[in-house]
PDB file of C-alpha atoms in Angstrom:
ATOM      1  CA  UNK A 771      28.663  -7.200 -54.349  1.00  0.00           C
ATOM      2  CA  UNK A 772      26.290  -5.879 -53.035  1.00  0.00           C
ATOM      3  CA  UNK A 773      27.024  -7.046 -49.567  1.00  0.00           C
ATOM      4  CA  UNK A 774      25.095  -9.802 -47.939  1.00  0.00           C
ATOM      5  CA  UNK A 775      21.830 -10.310 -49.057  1.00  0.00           C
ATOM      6  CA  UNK A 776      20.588  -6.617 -49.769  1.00  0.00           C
ATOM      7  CA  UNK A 777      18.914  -6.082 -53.030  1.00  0.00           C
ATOM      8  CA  UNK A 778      18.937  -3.380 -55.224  1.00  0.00           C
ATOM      9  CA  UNK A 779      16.712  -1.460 -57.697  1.00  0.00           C
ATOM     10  CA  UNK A 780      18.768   0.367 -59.961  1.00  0.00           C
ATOM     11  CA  UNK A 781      17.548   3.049 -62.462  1.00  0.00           C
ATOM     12  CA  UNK A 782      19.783   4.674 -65.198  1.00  0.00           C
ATOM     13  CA  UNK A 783      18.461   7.697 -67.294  1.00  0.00           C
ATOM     14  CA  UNK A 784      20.858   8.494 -70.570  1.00  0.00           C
ATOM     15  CA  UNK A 785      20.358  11.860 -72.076  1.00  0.00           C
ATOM     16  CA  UNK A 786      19.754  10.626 -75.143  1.00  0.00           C
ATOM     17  CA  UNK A 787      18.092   8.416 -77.648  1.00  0.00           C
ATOM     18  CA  UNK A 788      19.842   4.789 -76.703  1.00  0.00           C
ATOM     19  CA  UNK A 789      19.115   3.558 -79.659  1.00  0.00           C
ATOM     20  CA  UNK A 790      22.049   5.597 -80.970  1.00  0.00           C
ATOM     21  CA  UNK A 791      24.399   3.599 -79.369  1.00  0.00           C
ATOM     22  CA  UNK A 792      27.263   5.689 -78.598  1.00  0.00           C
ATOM     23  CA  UNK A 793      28.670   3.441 -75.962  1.00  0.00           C
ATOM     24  CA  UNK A 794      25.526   3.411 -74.036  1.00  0.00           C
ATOM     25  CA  UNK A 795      26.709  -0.572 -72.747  1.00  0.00           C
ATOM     26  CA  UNK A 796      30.161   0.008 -71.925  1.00  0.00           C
ATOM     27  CA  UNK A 797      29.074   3.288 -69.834  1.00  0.00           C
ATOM     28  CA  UNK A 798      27.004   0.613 -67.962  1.00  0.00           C
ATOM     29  CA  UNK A 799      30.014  -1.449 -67.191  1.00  0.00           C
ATOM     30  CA  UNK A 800      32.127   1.565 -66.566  1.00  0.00           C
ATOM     31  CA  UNK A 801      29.002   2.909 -64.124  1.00  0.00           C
ATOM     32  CA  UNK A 802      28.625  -0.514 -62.215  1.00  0.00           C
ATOM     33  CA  UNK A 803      32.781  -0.815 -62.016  1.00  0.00           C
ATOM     34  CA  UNK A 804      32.891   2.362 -59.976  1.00  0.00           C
ATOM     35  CA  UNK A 805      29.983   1.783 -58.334  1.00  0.00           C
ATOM     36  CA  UNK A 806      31.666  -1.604 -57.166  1.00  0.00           C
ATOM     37  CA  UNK A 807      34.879  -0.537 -56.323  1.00  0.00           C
ATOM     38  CA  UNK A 808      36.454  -2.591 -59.217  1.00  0.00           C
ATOM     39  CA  UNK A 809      38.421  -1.832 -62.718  1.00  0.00           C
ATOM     40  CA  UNK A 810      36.368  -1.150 -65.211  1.00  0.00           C
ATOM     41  CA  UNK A 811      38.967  -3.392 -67.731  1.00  0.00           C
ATOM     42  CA  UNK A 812      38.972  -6.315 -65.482  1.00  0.00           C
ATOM     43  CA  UNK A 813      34.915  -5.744 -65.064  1.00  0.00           C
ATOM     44  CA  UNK A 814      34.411  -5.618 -69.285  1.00  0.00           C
ATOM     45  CA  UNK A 815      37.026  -8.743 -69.969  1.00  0.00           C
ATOM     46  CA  UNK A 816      34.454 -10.790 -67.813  1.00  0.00           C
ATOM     47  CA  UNK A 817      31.684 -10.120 -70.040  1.00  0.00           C
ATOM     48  CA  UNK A 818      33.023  -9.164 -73.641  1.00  0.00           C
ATOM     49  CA  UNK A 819      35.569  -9.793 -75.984  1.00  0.00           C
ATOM     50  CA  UNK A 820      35.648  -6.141 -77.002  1.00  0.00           C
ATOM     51  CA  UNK A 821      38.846  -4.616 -77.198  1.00  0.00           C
ATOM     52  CA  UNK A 822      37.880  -1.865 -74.382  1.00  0.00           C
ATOM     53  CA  UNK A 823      38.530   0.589 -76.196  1.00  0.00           C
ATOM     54  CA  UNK A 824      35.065   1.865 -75.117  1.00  0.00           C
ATOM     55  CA  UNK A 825      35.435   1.273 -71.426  1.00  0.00           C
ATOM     56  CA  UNK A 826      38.633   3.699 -72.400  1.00  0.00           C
ATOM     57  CA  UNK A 827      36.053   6.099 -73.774  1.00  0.00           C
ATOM     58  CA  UNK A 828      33.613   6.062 -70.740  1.00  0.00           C
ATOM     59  CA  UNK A 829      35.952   7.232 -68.499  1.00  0.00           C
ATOM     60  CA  UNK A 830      37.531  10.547 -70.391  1.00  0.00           C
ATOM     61  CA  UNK A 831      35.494  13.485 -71.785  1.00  0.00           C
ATOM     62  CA  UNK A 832      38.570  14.100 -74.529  1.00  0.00           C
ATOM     63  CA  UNK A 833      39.394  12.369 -77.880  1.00  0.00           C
ATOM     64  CA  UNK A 834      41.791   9.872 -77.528  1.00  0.00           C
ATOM     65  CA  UNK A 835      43.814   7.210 -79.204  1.00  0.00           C
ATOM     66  CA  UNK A 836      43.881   3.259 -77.590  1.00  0.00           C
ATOM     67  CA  UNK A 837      46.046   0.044 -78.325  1.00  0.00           C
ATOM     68  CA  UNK A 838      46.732  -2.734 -76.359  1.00  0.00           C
ATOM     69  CA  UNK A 839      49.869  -3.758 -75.703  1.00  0.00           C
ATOM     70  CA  UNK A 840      50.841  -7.374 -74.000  1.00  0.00           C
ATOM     71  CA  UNK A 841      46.983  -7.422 -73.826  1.00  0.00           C
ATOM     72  CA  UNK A 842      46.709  -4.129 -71.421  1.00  0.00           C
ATOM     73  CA  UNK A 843      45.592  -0.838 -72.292  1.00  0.00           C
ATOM     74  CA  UNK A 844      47.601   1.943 -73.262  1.00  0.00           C
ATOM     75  CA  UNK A 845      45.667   5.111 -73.355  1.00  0.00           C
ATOM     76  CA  UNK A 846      46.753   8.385 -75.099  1.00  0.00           C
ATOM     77  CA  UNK A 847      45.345  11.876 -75.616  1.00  0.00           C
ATOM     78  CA  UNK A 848      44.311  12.915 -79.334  1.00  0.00           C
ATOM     79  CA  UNK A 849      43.697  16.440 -80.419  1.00  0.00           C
ATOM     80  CA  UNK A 850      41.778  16.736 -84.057  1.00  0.00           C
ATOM     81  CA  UNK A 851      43.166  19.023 -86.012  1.00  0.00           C
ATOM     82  CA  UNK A 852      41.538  22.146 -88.591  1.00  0.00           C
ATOM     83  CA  UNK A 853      40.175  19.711 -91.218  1.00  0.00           C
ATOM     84  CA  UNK A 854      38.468  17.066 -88.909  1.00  0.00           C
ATOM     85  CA  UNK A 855      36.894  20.128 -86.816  1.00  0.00           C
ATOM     86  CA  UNK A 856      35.686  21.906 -89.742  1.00  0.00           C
ATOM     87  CA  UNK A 857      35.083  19.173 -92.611  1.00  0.00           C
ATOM     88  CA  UNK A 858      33.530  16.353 -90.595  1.00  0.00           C
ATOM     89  CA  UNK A 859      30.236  15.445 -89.529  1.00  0.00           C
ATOM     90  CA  UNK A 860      28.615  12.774 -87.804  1.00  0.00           C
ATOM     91  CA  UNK A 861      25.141  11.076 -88.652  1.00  0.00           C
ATOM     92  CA  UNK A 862      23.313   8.219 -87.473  1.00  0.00           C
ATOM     93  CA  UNK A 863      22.362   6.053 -89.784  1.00  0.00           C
ATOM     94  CA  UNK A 864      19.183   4.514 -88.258  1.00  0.00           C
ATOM     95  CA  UNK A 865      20.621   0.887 -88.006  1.00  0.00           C
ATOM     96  CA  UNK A 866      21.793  -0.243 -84.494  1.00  0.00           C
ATOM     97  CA  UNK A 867      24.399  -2.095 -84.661  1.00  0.00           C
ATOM     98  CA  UNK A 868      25.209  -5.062 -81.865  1.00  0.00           C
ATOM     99  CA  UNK A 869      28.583  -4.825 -80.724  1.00  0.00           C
ATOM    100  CA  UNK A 870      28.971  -8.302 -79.527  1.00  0.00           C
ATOM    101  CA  UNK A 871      27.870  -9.753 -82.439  1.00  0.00           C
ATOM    102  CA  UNK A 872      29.962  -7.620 -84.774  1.00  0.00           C
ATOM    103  CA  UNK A 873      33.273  -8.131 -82.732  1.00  0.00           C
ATOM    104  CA  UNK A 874      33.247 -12.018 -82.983  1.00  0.00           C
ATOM    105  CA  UNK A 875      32.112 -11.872 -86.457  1.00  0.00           C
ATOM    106  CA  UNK A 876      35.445  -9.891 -87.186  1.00  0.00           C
ATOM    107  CA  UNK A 877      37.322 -12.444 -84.720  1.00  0.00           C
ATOM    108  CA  UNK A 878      36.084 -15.442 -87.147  1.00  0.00           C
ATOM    109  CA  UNK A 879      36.200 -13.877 -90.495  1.00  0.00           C
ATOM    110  CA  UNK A 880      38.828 -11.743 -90.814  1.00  0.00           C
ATOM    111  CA  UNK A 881      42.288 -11.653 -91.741  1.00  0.00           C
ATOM    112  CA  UNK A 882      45.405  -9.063 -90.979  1.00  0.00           C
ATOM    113  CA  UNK A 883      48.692  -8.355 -90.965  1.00  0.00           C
ATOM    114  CA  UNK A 884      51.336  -6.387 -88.842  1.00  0.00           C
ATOM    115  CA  UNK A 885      51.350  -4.499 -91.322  1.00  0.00           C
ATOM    116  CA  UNK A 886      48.004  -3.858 -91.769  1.00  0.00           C
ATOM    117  CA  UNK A 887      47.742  -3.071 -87.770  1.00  0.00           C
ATOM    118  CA  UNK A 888      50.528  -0.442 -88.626  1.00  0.00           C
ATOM    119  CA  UNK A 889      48.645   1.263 -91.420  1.00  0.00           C
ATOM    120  CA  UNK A 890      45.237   1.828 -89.512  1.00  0.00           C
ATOM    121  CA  UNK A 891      47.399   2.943 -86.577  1.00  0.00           C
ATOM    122  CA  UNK A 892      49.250   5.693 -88.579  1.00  0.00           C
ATOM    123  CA  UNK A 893      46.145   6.650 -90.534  1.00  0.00           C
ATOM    124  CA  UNK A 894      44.449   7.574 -87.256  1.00  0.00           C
ATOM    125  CA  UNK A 895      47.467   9.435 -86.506  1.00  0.00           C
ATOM    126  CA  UNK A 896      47.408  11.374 -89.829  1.00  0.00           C
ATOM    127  CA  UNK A 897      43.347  11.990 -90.231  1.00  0.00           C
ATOM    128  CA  UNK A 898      43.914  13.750 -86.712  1.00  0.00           C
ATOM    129  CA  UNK A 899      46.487  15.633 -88.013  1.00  0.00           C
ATOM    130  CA  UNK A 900      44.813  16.471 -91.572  1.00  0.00           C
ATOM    131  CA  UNK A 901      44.798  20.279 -92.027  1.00  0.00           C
ATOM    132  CA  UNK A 902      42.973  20.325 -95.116  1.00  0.00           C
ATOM    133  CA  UNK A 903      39.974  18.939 -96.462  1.00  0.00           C
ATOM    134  CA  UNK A 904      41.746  17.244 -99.598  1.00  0.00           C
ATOM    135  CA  UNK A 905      44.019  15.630 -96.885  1.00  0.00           C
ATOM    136  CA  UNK A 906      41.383  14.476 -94.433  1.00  0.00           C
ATOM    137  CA  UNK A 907      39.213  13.129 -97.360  1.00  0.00           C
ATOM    138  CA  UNK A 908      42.287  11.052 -99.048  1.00  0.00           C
ATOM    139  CA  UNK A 909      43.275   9.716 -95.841  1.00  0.00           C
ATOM    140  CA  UNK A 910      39.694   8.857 -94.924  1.00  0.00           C
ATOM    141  CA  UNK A 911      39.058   6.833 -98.104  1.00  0.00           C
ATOM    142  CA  UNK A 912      42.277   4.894 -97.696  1.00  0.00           C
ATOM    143  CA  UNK A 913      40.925   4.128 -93.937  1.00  0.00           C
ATOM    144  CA  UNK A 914      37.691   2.936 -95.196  1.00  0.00           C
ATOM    145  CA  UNK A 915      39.567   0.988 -98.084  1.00  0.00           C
ATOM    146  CA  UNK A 916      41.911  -1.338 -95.918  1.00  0.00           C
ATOM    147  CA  UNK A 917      39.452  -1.874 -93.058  1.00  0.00           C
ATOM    148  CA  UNK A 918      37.053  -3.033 -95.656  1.00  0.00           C
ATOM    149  CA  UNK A 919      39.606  -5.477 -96.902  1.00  0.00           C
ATOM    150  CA  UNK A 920      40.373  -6.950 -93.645  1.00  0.00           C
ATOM    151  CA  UNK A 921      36.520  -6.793 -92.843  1.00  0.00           C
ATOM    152  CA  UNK A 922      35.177  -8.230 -96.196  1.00  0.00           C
ATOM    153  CA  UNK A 923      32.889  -5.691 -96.160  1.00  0.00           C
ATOM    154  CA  UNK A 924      31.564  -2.855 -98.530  1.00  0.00           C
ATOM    155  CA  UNK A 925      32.603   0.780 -97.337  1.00  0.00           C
ATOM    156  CA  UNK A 926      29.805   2.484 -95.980  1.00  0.00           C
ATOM    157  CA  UNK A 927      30.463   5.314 -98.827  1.00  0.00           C
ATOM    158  CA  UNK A 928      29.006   3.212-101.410  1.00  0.00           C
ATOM    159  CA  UNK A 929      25.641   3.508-100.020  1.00  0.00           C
ATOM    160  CA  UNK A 930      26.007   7.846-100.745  1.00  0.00           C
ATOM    161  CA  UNK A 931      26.794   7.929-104.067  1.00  0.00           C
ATOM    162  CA  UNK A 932      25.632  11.414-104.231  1.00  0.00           C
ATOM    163  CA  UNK A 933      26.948  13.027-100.687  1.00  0.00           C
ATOM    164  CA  UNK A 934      29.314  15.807-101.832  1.00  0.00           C
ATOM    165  CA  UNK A 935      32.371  14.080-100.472  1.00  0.00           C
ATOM    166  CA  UNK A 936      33.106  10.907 -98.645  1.00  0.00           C
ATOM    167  CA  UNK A 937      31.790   8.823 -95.536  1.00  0.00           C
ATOM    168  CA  UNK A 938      33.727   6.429 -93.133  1.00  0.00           C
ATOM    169  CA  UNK A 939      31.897   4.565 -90.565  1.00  0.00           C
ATOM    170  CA  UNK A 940      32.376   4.064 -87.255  1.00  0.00           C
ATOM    171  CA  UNK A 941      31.855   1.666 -84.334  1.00  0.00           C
ATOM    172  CA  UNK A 942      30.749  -1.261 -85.414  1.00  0.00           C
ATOM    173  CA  UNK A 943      31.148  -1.371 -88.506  1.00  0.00           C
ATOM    174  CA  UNK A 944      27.993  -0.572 -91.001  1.00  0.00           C
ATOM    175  CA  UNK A 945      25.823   0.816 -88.634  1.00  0.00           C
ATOM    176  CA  UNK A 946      24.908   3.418 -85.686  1.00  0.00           C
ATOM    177  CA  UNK A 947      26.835   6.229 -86.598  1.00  0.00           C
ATOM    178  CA  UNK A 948      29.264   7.323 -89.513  1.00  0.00           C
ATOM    179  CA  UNK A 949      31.661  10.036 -90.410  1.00  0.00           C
ATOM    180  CA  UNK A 950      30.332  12.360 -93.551  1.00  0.00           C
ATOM    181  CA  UNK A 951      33.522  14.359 -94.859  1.00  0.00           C
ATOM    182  CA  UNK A 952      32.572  17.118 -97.164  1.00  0.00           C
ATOM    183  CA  UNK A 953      34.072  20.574 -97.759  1.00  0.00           C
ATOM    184  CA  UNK A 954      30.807  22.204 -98.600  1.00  0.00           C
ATOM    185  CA  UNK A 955      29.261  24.945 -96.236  1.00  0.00           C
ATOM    186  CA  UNK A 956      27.996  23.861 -93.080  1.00  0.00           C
ATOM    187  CA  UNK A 957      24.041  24.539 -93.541  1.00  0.00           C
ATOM    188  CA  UNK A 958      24.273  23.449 -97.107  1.00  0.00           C
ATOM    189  CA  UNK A 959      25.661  19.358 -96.070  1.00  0.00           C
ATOM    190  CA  UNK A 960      23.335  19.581 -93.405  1.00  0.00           C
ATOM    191  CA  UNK A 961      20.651  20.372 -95.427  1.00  0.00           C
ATOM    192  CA  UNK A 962      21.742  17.483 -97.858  1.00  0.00           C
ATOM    193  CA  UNK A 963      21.808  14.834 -95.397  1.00  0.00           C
ATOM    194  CA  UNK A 964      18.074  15.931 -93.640  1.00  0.00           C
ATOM    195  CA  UNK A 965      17.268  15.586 -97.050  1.00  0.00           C
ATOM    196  CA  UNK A 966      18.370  12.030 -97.523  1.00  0.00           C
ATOM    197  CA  UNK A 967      16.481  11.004 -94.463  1.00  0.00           C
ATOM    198  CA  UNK A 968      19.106  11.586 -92.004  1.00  0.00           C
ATOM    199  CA  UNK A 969      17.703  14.034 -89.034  1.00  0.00           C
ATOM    200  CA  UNK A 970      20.777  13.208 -86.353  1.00  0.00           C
ATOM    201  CA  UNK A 971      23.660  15.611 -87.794  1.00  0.00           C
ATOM    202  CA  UNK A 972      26.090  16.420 -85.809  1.00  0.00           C
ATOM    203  CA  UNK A 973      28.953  18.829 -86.375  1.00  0.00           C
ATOM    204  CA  UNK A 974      32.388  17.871 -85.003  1.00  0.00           C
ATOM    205  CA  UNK A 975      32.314  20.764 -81.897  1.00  0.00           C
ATOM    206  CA  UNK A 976      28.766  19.719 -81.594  1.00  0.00           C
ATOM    207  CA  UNK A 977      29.508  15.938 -81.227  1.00  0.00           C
ATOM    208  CA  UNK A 978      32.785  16.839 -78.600  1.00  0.00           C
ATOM    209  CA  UNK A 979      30.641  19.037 -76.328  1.00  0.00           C
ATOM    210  CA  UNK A 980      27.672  16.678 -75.828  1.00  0.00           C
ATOM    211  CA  UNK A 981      27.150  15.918 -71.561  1.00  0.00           C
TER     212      UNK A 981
END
């Protein structure tokens, strides 16, 4: 692939900013695994030790929950509940993260249980199913608290002392984009974080609906 000797120039246009992240790798993978007639899992194994959870994520326009099982994916669909669509918001942080790099730092440096495996599993469970804001928050802190145990790494909320409420991050871990949890008005957190130097907000429906 490509057949023979045949060359080709390839051009790829995101829609936004790549230095958001957002997956903007594994849609490449998941983009050249179509394009060559091949599995997008067996295509990302070759080239990362990822998980693939984000190769699940290229491929599906809803939220969804992934584990691997026996080493092979097992996808799911998620549906956020009233406190994550109304409470949360999601803001990049200005500090691209490389996945790579992050993922065998966490292979060489960290250290969990089954039971710790468990815990994250039914937390995601539970902050999808959060109907309040007290709830969501709670369960968001204790999220933040075990995976920075097993990480050895400060949560990101420490850095926000004075956000009205409580931040989890995302991805890889520390960087690129992180959840702000607050059960102010809309306009007012937004305002808040703009202020702080943080001009990418976006609001859970907004986040979802993005091409």
């Amino acid at each position: 692939f490509p057949e023979g000797n045949r060359g080709y120039r390839v051009d790829i246009t995101a829609n936004y900013p790549l230095e958001w992240g957002l997956g903007s790798s594994s849609t490449l993978c998941y983009l050249v695994a179509g394009w060559a007639g091949i599995n997008a899992f067996d295509l990302h194994k070759s080239i990362s030790t990822g998980s693939g959870y984000d190769i699940a994520c290229a491929g599906r326009s809803e939220a969804l929950f992934y584990s691997l099982e026996e080493g092979k994916p097992v996808v799911s669909p998620a549906t956020a509940g009233k406190a994550l669509r109304e409470y949360s918001y999601f803001v990049f942080l200005g500090n691209k993260q490389d996945t790579a790099f992050e993922v065998n730092r966490f292979s060489a440096a960290t250290s969990h249980s089954q039971e710790d495996v468990e815990r994250v599993s039914r937390l995601a469970d539970l902050i999808c199913e959060a109907g309040t804001f007290d709830d969501l928050r709670r369960l968001t802190d204790e999220h933040e608290s075990v995976m920075s145990r097993i990480l050895k790494r400060e949560p990101v909320s420490r850095r926000f002392p004075l956000f009205p409420g409580t931040v989890k991050s995302l991805g890889a871990w520390g960087g690129d984009f992180a959840m702000f949890v607050s059960g102010k008005e809309p306009r007012e957190v937004i305002d808040i974080l703009h202020g702080q130097g943080f001009p990418v907000v976006f609001t859970y429906d907004q986040i979802k609906a993005a091409p």
